[in-house]
PDB file of C-alpha atoms in Angstrom:
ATOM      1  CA  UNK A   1      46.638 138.404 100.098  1.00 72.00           C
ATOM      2  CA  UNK A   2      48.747 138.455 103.037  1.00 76.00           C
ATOM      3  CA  UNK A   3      46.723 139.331 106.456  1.00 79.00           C
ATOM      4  CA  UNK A   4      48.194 143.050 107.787  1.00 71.00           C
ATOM      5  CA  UNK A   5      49.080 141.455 110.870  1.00 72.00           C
ATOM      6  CA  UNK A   6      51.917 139.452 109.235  1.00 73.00           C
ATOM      7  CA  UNK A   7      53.503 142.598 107.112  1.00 74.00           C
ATOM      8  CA  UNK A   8      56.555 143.417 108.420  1.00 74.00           C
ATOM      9  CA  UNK A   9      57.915 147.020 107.738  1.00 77.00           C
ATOM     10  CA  UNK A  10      62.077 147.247 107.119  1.00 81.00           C
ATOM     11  CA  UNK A  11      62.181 151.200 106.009  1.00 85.00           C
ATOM     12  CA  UNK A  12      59.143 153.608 105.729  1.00 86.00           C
ATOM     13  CA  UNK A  13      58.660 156.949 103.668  1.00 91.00           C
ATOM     14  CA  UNK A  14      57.218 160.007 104.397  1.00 93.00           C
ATOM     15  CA  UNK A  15      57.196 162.664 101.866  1.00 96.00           C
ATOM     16  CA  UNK A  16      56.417 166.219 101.481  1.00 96.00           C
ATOM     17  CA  UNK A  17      56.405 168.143  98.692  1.00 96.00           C
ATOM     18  CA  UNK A  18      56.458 172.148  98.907  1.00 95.00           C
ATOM     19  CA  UNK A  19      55.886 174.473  95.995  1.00 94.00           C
ATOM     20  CA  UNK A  20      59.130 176.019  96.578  1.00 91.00           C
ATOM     21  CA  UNK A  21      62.413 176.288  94.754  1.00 93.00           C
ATOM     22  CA  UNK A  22      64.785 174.390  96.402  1.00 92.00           C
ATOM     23  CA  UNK A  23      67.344 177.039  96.782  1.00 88.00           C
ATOM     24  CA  UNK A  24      64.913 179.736  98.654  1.00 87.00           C
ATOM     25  CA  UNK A  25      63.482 177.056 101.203  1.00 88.00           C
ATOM     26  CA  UNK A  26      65.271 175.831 104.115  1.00 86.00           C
ATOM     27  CA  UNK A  27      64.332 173.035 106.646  1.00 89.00           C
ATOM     28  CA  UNK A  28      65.106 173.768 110.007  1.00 87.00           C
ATOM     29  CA  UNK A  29      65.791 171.013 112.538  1.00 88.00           C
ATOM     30  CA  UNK A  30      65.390 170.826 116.100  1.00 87.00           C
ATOM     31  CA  UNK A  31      67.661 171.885 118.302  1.00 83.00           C
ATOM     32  CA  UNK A  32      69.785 169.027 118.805  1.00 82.00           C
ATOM     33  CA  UNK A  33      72.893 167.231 117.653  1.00 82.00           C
ATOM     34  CA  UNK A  34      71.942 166.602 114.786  1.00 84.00           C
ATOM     35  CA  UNK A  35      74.334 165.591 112.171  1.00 87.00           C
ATOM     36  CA  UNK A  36      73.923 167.463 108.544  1.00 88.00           C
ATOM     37  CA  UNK A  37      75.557 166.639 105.218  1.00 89.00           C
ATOM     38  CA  UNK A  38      75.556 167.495 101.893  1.00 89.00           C
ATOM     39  CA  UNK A  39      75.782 164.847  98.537  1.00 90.00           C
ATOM     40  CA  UNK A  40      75.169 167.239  95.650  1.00 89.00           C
ATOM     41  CA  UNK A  41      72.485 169.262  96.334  1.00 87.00           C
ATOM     42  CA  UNK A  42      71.001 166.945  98.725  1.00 93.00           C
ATOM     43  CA  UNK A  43      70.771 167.529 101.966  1.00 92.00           C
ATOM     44  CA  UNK A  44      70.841 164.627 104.951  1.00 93.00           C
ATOM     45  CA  UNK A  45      69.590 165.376 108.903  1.00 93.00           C
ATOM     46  CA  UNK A  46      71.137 162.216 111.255  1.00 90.00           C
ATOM     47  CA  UNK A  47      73.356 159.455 110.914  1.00 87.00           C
ATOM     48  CA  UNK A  48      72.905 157.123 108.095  1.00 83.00           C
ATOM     49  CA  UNK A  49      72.415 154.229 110.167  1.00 84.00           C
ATOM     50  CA  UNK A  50      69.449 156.398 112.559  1.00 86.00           C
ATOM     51  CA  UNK A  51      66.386 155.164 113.179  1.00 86.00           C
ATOM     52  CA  UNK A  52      65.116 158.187 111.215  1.00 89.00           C
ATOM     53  CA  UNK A  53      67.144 160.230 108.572  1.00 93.00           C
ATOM     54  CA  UNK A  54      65.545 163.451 106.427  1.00 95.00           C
ATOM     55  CA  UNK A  55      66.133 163.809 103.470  1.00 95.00           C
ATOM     56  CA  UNK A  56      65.879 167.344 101.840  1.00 95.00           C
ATOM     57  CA  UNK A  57      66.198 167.740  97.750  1.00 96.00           C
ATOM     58  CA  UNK A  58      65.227 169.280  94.634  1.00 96.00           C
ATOM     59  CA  UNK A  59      62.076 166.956  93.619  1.00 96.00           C
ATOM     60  CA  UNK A  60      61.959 168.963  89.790  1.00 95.00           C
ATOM     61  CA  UNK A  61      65.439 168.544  89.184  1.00 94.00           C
ATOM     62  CA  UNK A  62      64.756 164.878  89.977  1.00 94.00           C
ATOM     63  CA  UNK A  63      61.902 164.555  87.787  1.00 95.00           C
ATOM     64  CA  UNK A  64      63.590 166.720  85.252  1.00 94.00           C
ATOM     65  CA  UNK A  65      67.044 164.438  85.102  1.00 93.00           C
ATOM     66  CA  UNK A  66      65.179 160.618  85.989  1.00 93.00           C
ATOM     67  CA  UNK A  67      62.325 160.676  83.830  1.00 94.00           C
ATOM     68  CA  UNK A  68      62.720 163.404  81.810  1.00 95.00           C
ATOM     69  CA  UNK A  69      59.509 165.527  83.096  1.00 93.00           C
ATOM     70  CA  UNK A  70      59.276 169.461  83.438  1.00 94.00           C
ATOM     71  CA  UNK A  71      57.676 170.299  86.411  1.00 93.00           C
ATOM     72  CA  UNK A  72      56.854 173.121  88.354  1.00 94.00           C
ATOM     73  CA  UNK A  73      59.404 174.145  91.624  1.00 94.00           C
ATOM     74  CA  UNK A  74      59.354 171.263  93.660  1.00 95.00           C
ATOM     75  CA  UNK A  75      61.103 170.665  97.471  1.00 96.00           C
ATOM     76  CA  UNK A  76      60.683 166.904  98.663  1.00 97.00           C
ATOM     77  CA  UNK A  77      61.475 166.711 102.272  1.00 97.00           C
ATOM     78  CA  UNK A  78      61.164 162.628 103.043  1.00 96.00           C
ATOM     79  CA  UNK A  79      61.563 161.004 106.448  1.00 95.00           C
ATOM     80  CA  UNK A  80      62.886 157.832 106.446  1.00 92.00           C
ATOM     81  CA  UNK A  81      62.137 155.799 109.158  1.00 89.00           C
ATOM     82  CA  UNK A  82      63.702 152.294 110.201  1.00 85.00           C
ATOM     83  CA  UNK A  83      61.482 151.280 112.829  1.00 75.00           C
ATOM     84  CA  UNK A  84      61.675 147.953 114.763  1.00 75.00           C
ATOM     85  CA  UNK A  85      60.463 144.923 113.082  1.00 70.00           C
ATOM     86  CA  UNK A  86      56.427 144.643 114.375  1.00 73.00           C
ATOM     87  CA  UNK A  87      53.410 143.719 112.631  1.00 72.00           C
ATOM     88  CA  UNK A  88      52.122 147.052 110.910  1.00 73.00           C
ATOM     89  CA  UNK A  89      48.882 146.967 112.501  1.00 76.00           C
ATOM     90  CA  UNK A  90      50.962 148.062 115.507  1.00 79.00           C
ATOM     91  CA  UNK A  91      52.520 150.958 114.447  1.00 80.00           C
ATOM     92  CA  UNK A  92      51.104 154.044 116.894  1.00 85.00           C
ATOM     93  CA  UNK A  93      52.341 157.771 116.981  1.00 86.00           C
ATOM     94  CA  UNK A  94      55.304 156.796 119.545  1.00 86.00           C
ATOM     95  CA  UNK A  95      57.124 155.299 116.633  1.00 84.00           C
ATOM     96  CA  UNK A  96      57.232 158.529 114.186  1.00 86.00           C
ATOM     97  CA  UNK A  97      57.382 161.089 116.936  1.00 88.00           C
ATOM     98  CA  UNK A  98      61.003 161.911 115.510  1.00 87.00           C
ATOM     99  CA  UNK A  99      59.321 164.353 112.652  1.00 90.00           C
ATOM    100  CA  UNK A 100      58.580 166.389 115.824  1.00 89.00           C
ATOM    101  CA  UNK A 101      60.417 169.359 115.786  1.00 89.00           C
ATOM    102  CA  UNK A 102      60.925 170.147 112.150  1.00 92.00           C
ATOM    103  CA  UNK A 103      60.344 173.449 110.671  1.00 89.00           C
ATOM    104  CA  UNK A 104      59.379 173.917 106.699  1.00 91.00           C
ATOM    105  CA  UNK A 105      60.582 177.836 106.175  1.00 87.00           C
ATOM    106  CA  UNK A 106      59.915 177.913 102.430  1.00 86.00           C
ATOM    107  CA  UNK A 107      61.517 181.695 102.295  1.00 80.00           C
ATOM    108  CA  UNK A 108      64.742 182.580 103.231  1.00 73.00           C
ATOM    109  CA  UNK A 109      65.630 185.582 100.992  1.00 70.00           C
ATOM    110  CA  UNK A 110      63.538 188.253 103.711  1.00 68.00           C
ATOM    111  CA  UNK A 111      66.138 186.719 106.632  1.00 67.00           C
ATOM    112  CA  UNK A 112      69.474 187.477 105.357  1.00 63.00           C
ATOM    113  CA  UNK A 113      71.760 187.045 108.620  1.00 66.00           C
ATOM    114  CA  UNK A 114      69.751 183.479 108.745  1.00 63.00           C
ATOM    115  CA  UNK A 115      69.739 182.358 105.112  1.00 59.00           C
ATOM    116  CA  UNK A 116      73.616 183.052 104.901  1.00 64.00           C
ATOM    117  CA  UNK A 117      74.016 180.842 108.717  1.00 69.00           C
ATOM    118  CA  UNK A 118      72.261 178.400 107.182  1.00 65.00           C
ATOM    119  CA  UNK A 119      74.014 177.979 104.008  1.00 62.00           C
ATOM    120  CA  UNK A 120      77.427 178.166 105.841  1.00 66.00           C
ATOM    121  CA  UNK A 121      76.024 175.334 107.710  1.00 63.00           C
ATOM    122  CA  UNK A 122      75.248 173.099 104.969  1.00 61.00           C
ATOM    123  CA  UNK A 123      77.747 173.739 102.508  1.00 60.00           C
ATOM    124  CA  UNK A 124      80.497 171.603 101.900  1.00 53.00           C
ATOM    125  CA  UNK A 125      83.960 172.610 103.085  1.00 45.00           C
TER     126      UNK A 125
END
């Protein structure tokens, strides 16, 4: 077994998954410049090549087309983080502070002026 202190992270994961459709949710990013685009259904928050990058996407359509599983409504929202290369027994709250900021609103039908913004805002033109 290799000693913690020697493990070197190169990308971490967070997930979250929501019991909520993926079309009647909506994550809602700080206010910033935040780059947003679309691949599919899938929805990106910064720059590829970020330190951190959210991902937002249908986790049951996943399941449903990878592995073949029926599951209930499922919304993964994963932050990927690229953090500097340090022994993992280092890592402190500093380095995923960038989740700060997010909001989960898992229903957008009762906000129609917003829920039409935001899909203007994230769909592909």
């Amino acid at each position: 077994m290799i000693e913690p202190e020697r493990w070197k992270v190169s990308r971490l994961d967070i997930a979250f998954d929501f019991l909520t459709p993926y079309d009647d949710c909506f994550l809602l990013p700080p206010p910033t410049n935040l780059k947003i685009s679309r691949y599919d259904s899938t929805l990106y928050y910064g720059a590829i090549n970020s330190q951190c990058t959210v991902c937002q996407y249908d986790k049951q359509k996943q399941l449903k087309e990878v592995k073949g599983i029926d599951s209930i409504p499922l919304t993964r929202i994963e932050f990927r983080f690229k953090p500097k290369l340090k022994p993992i027994t280092e890592y402190g709250w500093e380095d995923f502070k960038k989740m700060q900021g997010y909001h989960f609103i898992p229903d957008t039908h009762e906000m129609t002026g917003l829920r039409c913004l935001l899909k203007s805002i994230t769909s592909e033109t």
